[in-house]
Amino acid sequence: MSYSRTLFIAYSPEKSWARNMHPATKIIIVALIDWLTYLFTDILSVALLTVMAFTLLLCSKSSLKVIRPFIAGLVGVVQFLTITYMLFTNIPGQTVFFERKIVFIGGAHPWIWHIRITDGTLLYALTFDLRILTFFFSILFFLVSTTEKDILHGLKGLKIPFSVSLVVSLMFRSMTIFSEDYNTIKHAMMSKGEDFSSGGIARKIKRYVHILIALMILGIEKSREISLAIEARGIPLRKKGRSVYNVKSLGKADVIALTLILSFTVTSILLKIYFGFEWGHLIRMIL
Amino acid sequence: MGASDKDDTMKSPVIEVKNFWWQYEGSIDWALKDINLEIFKGEFLGIMGRTGAGKSTLCNSMMGITAHRIPGRMKGYIRVFGMDTRSTSIYKIAEKVGIVFQDPETQFIMTTVEDEIALALENKGLPREEIQSRILEALEFVDLDEKYLEKSPLELSGGEKQKVAIAAVLALRPEILILDEPTSDLDPMGKSMVFSVIEKLRHVQKMTIVMVSHESERIAQYANRIVILDNGRIVMEGDPREIFKDIEKVKSYGVRPPQVAELYKILTGKDDIPLTVDEAISKIPTIGKTPSDKECIARKDPIIEVQHVSYTYPDGTAALKDVSLKIYRGDYIALIGPNGSGKTTLAKHLNGILKPTKGRVLVKGMDTSKTSISKLAKVVGYCFQNPDHQLFCRSVREELEFGLKNIGLPESEIAKRVDAMLKKMNLETFKDEHPFFLSKGQRQRLAVASIMVMEPEIIVVDEPTTGQDYQMIIEMMNFLDELHRKGKTVIIITHDMNIVAECAKRVIAMLDGRIVADTTPRKLFEDRDLTEKINVEPPQISKLSIKTAEKAVLTIDEYISLI
């Protein structure tokens, strides 16, 4: 039996400066880019962030094949958002492509559904789609360039208490154990004739309740075994005078990357607050 | 066992257990009762006994885990190097005593071998250079090199995992090593790896070893002394020869005696039993007749046909490579091979749990890729190794009904079959209980019953004897034999060559995703090249007959009939 043994299945072993950065730096970069997508409302500004996130992904030297399994999901989300904007918002615009009022309940207090699709609606929908793409590329950049080991060594490098890094490590371990147990239980149910490819919602819920029961029982037993193993090796959660063996400290690439992203963020905030100006406006001026 | 080894052991007790009782909170009975035991420096103590006898509780008590971390009641005391476990912290005891558990995977905390071994060393506050040198030293001791440092412990083979677990303990330089069934989840190669490390520890480091195991033949070979526990009490204690001379008594405590000892005792009635094949050669008469296999099934119209099947897991692992196989009605097959050779993957193709990436599997003419899983479940039943993976309902009764409802039987038929199965498996009194509250043996029975109640024509059982005591193994094998006699086709996936010899009529050996042999147990054991290739060790009785007569005898009864 062989399942993927790494948490980040898309992890790319290729060496690159993006790959070698401290995980904390990467988390800060991803968090700031994703936060800025909400600060910006101009479509070109958000598009700039999408390009930045995609460039980071390219810098990780990961094959773009990693995107392939997510394409269907992404297209689904984009379609859902666009349709939702078109049907349920009433955004003003210069061009009205479609407008209709549907009266559901008549009388003194009619309930009217007003569908109005303008160029503003489509721009808003597209902006939101670009935000989703930015999240996707930035998070994928983190996943393909960071291992569980990087995160743990990074936590040590940041002098986070041992108890925190132990809990994080156990969390990674539990995810692997959980995923293997889930697959085995699913196979055991299939061997008793449970067909996972059919059935309505009620049947599906019942099926997953069964899996959950077995997972809980196994989880209790395995937690007990793991905690016993930790105790037996004489590892207390709190102990003064622990030494550290493998640590990951901030390097030159981290300092440069953090300086750039923080400067960009601060400048963006100041421009937005004091001048109502976004990078998209600058791009339009140049173009 | 050399005389010098024995001399080393008889100095001062490093562990002293005195009038020790332990009761888990909420339990009616004491788990350990009036245990008195002294373990000496350099000694190898084997602890044996049936499942639930108190072996693991005794190990945990020696580490101070029961005293400090498990709710319960205690009487008497345990001293480790003079330190009372009640008043000494586990961390202090862990400086002197290391413990390795049965499941290597649940012992790992960190994400690389290097970090795993470093973890407890960091805790001691050692400088970086010393941690590094101790990691390399411990790895070298267990015959692993620097290439393993960056690997995830989870991607190693079973034997390598246990070696890493032992290395993580050795890096702390303990004086006593406790091993709680460290080989029961391993394939023969993994077992050999672990035992070779233990041998090295005894002879190079003169370490005191306490080992819980069901592997009588290995324990008899290596241990100075054996303790047998039953229902929380020490019921037998002595050197291996003394213990195993009382064959029936040993069996009654759920321990399988070494085959050569049992054979000698039956033949001569004398107490000077041999423990190893080499000792047995001069004591047991050679067979005079040639053993033969009887072909008992008609080899036409296969019930399952595996045609050029390849299977690749989503992570890219090619688990099966162009496998072809025919299984006939009434076959009793042992599917063997090292861990990762593709046994379980192949077996999961037989009832449609997995669908081939290439090729096809026909079950009674139905292509598994095109047939519903519920239809296939009526024909092929699959029992998983760990019962907890296959029990997911709220009561025993519901558990038995689950599969029957899925295959679409009417309510009256379901009730009839469930009642009959509850009676057959002695589970009637627990029918409304949650499976979680059953004992391990009862859960195992329920897991098998939940498949058997569907009355499949073919039964696949994955590792039915792993971690089980002798009595449980006998019960399981009798059950499968009975099914086979009733005309069912039985396929067992196993590492246990005693089971292969005693039960199976046909052996399919796998290696690296391919079938490398389709033969009989006798021919398998007689083929030295093949057994070496797939790393299989024949049972003692077969090894004896091969050495003396170049023929593999499969059971003690057969040996006696051939003298």
PDB file of N, CA and C in Angstrom, chain B residues 158-159 182-198 211 213 215 218 222 466-467 495-496 535 537:
ATOM      1  N   GLY B 158       9.096  -1.427   7.150  1.00  0.00           N
ATOM      2  CA  GLY B 158       8.763  -1.725   8.550  1.00  0.00           C
ATOM      3  C   GLY B 158       9.994  -1.958   9.411  1.00  0.00           C
ATOM      4  N   GLY B 159      10.937  -2.768   8.891  1.00  0.00           N
ATOM      5  CA  GLY B 159      12.150  -3.071   9.655  1.00  0.00           C
ATOM      6  C   GLY B 159      12.993  -1.823   9.876  1.00  0.00           C
ATOM      7  N   PRO B 182       8.083  -5.723  19.252  1.00  0.00           N
ATOM      8  CA  PRO B 182       8.615  -4.841  18.206  1.00  0.00           C
ATOM      9  C   PRO B 182       8.571  -5.451  16.810  1.00  0.00           C
ATOM     10  N   THR B 183       8.322  -6.763  16.713  1.00  0.00           N
ATOM     11  CA  THR B 183       8.388  -7.385  15.380  1.00  0.00           C
ATOM     12  C   THR B 183       7.032  -7.868  14.873  1.00  0.00           C
ATOM     13  N   SER B 184       5.980  -7.694  15.676  1.00  0.00           N
ATOM     14  CA  SER B 184       4.719  -8.337  15.261  1.00  0.00           C
ATOM     15  C   SER B 184       4.109  -7.726  14.009  1.00  0.00           C
ATOM     16  N   ASP B 185       4.414  -6.463  13.688  1.00  0.00           N
ATOM     17  CA  ASP B 185       3.848  -5.859  12.476  1.00  0.00           C
ATOM     18  C   ASP B 185       4.798  -5.977  11.276  1.00  0.00           C
ATOM     19  N   LEU B 186       5.906  -6.686  11.442  1.00  0.00           N
ATOM     20  CA  LEU B 186       6.943  -6.670  10.400  1.00  0.00           C
ATOM     21  C   LEU B 186       6.925  -7.920   9.527  1.00  0.00           C
ATOM     22  N   ASP B 187       7.453  -7.765   8.315  1.00  0.00           N
ATOM     23  CA  ASP B 187       7.616  -8.928   7.436  1.00  0.00           C
ATOM     24  C   ASP B 187       8.888  -9.672   7.870  1.00  0.00           C
ATOM     25  N   PRO B 188       9.150 -10.873   7.318  1.00  0.00           N
ATOM     26  CA  PRO B 188      10.312 -11.646   7.801  1.00  0.00           C
ATOM     27  C   PRO B 188      11.628 -10.868   7.725  1.00  0.00           C
ATOM     28  N   MET B 189      11.795 -10.051   6.675  1.00  0.00           N
ATOM     29  CA  MET B 189      13.042  -9.294   6.562  1.00  0.00           C
ATOM     30  C   MET B 189      13.138  -8.275   7.707  1.00  0.00           C
ATOM     31  N   GLY B 190      12.031  -7.613   8.013  1.00  0.00           N
ATOM     32  CA  GLY B 190      11.992  -6.639   9.104  1.00  0.00           C
ATOM     33  C   GLY B 190      12.302  -7.302  10.433  1.00  0.00           C
ATOM     34  N   LYS B 191      11.728  -8.497  10.645  1.00  0.00           N
ATOM     35  CA  LYS B 191      11.978  -9.224  11.895  1.00  0.00           C
ATOM     36  C   LYS B 191      13.467  -9.538  12.030  1.00  0.00           C
ATOM     37  N   SER B 192      14.058 -10.026  10.927  1.00  0.00           N
ATOM     38  CA  SER B 192      15.489 -10.361  10.964  1.00  0.00           C
ATOM     39  C   SER B 192      16.319  -9.127  11.282  1.00  0.00           C
ATOM     40  N   MET B 193      15.947  -7.981  10.674  1.00  0.00           N
ATOM     41  CA  MET B 193      16.688  -6.741  10.927  1.00  0.00           C
ATOM     42  C   MET B 193      16.664  -6.402  12.419  1.00  0.00           C
ATOM     43  N   VAL B 194      15.470  -6.476  13.015  1.00  0.00           N
ATOM     44  CA  VAL B 194      15.330  -6.088  14.425  1.00  0.00           C
ATOM     45  C   VAL B 194      16.107  -7.050  15.319  1.00  0.00           C
ATOM     46  N   PHE B 195      15.985  -8.348  15.056  1.00  0.00           N
ATOM     47  CA  PHE B 195      16.688  -9.310  15.908  1.00  0.00           C
ATOM     48  C   PHE B 195      18.209  -9.193  15.767  1.00  0.00           C
ATOM     49  N   SER B 196      18.678  -8.838  14.561  1.00  0.00           N
ATOM     50  CA  SER B 196      20.137  -8.697  14.409  1.00  0.00           C
ATOM     51  C   SER B 196      20.629  -7.485  15.224  1.00  0.00           C
ATOM     52  N   VAL B 197      19.822  -6.429  15.280  1.00  0.00           N
ATOM     53  CA  VAL B 197      20.199  -5.258  16.093  1.00  0.00           C
ATOM     54  C   VAL B 197      20.200  -5.639  17.588  1.00  0.00           C
ATOM     55  N   ILE B 198      19.203  -6.405  17.989  1.00  0.00           N
ATOM     56  CA  ILE B 198      19.118  -6.791  19.410  1.00  0.00           C
ATOM     57  C   ILE B 198      20.317  -7.667  19.798  1.00  0.00           C
ATOM     58  N   MET B 211      12.032  -8.107  26.468  1.00  0.00           N
ATOM     59  CA  MET B 211      11.292  -8.133  25.199  1.00  0.00           C
ATOM     60  C   MET B 211       9.994  -8.920  25.311  1.00  0.00           C
ATOM     61  N   SER B 213       7.140 -10.719  23.309  1.00  0.00           N
ATOM     62  CA  SER B 213       7.024 -11.267  21.954  1.00  0.00           C
ATOM     63  C   SER B 213       6.211 -12.554  21.945  1.00  0.00           C
ATOM     64  N   GLU B 215       7.018 -14.599  19.439  1.00  0.00           N
ATOM     65  CA  GLU B 215       7.917 -15.387  18.586  1.00  0.00           C
ATOM     66  C   GLU B 215       8.734 -16.370  19.426  1.00  0.00           C
ATOM     67  N   ARG B 218      12.383 -17.575  18.312  1.00  0.00           N
ATOM     68  CA  ARG B 218      13.447 -16.569  18.444  1.00  0.00           C
ATOM     69  C   ARG B 218      13.734 -16.289  19.916  1.00  0.00           C
ATOM     70  N   TYR B 222      17.331 -16.693  21.871  1.00  0.00           N
ATOM     71  CA  TYR B 222      18.129 -15.566  22.350  1.00  0.00           C
ATOM     72  C   TYR B 222      18.015 -15.270  23.848  1.00  0.00           C
ATOM     73  N   THR B 466      -1.577 -11.406  12.764  1.00  0.00           N
ATOM     74  CA  THR B 466      -0.611 -10.415  13.246  1.00  0.00           C
ATOM     75  C   THR B 466      -0.937  -9.972  14.674  1.00  0.00           C
ATOM     76  N   GLY B 467       0.069 -10.063  15.544  1.00  0.00           N
ATOM     77  CA  GLY B 467      -0.083  -9.599  16.923  1.00  0.00           C
ATOM     78  C   GLY B 467      -1.021 -10.450  17.771  1.00  0.00           C
ATOM     79  N   HIS B 495       2.493 -13.162   6.577  1.00  0.00           N
ATOM     80  CA  HIS B 495       3.950 -13.293   6.687  1.00  0.00           C
ATOM     81  C   HIS B 495       4.300 -14.532   7.514  1.00  0.00           C
ATOM     82  N   ASP B 496       3.263 -15.178   8.078  1.00  0.00           N
ATOM     83  CA  ASP B 496       3.488 -16.256   9.030  1.00  0.00           C
ATOM     84  C   ASP B 496       3.614 -17.593   8.281  1.00  0.00           C
ATOM     85  N   ASN B 535      12.779 -13.469   0.819  1.00  0.00           N
ATOM     86  CA  ASN B 535      13.122 -13.362   2.233  1.00  0.00           C
ATOM     87  C   ASN B 535      12.125 -14.054   3.148  1.00  0.00           C
ATOM     88  N   GLU B 537      11.448 -17.341   5.755  1.00  0.00           N
ATOM     89  CA  GLU B 537      12.116 -18.347   6.563  1.00  0.00           C
ATOM     90  C   GLU B 537      11.138 -19.495   6.808  1.00  0.00           C
TER      91      GLU B 537
END
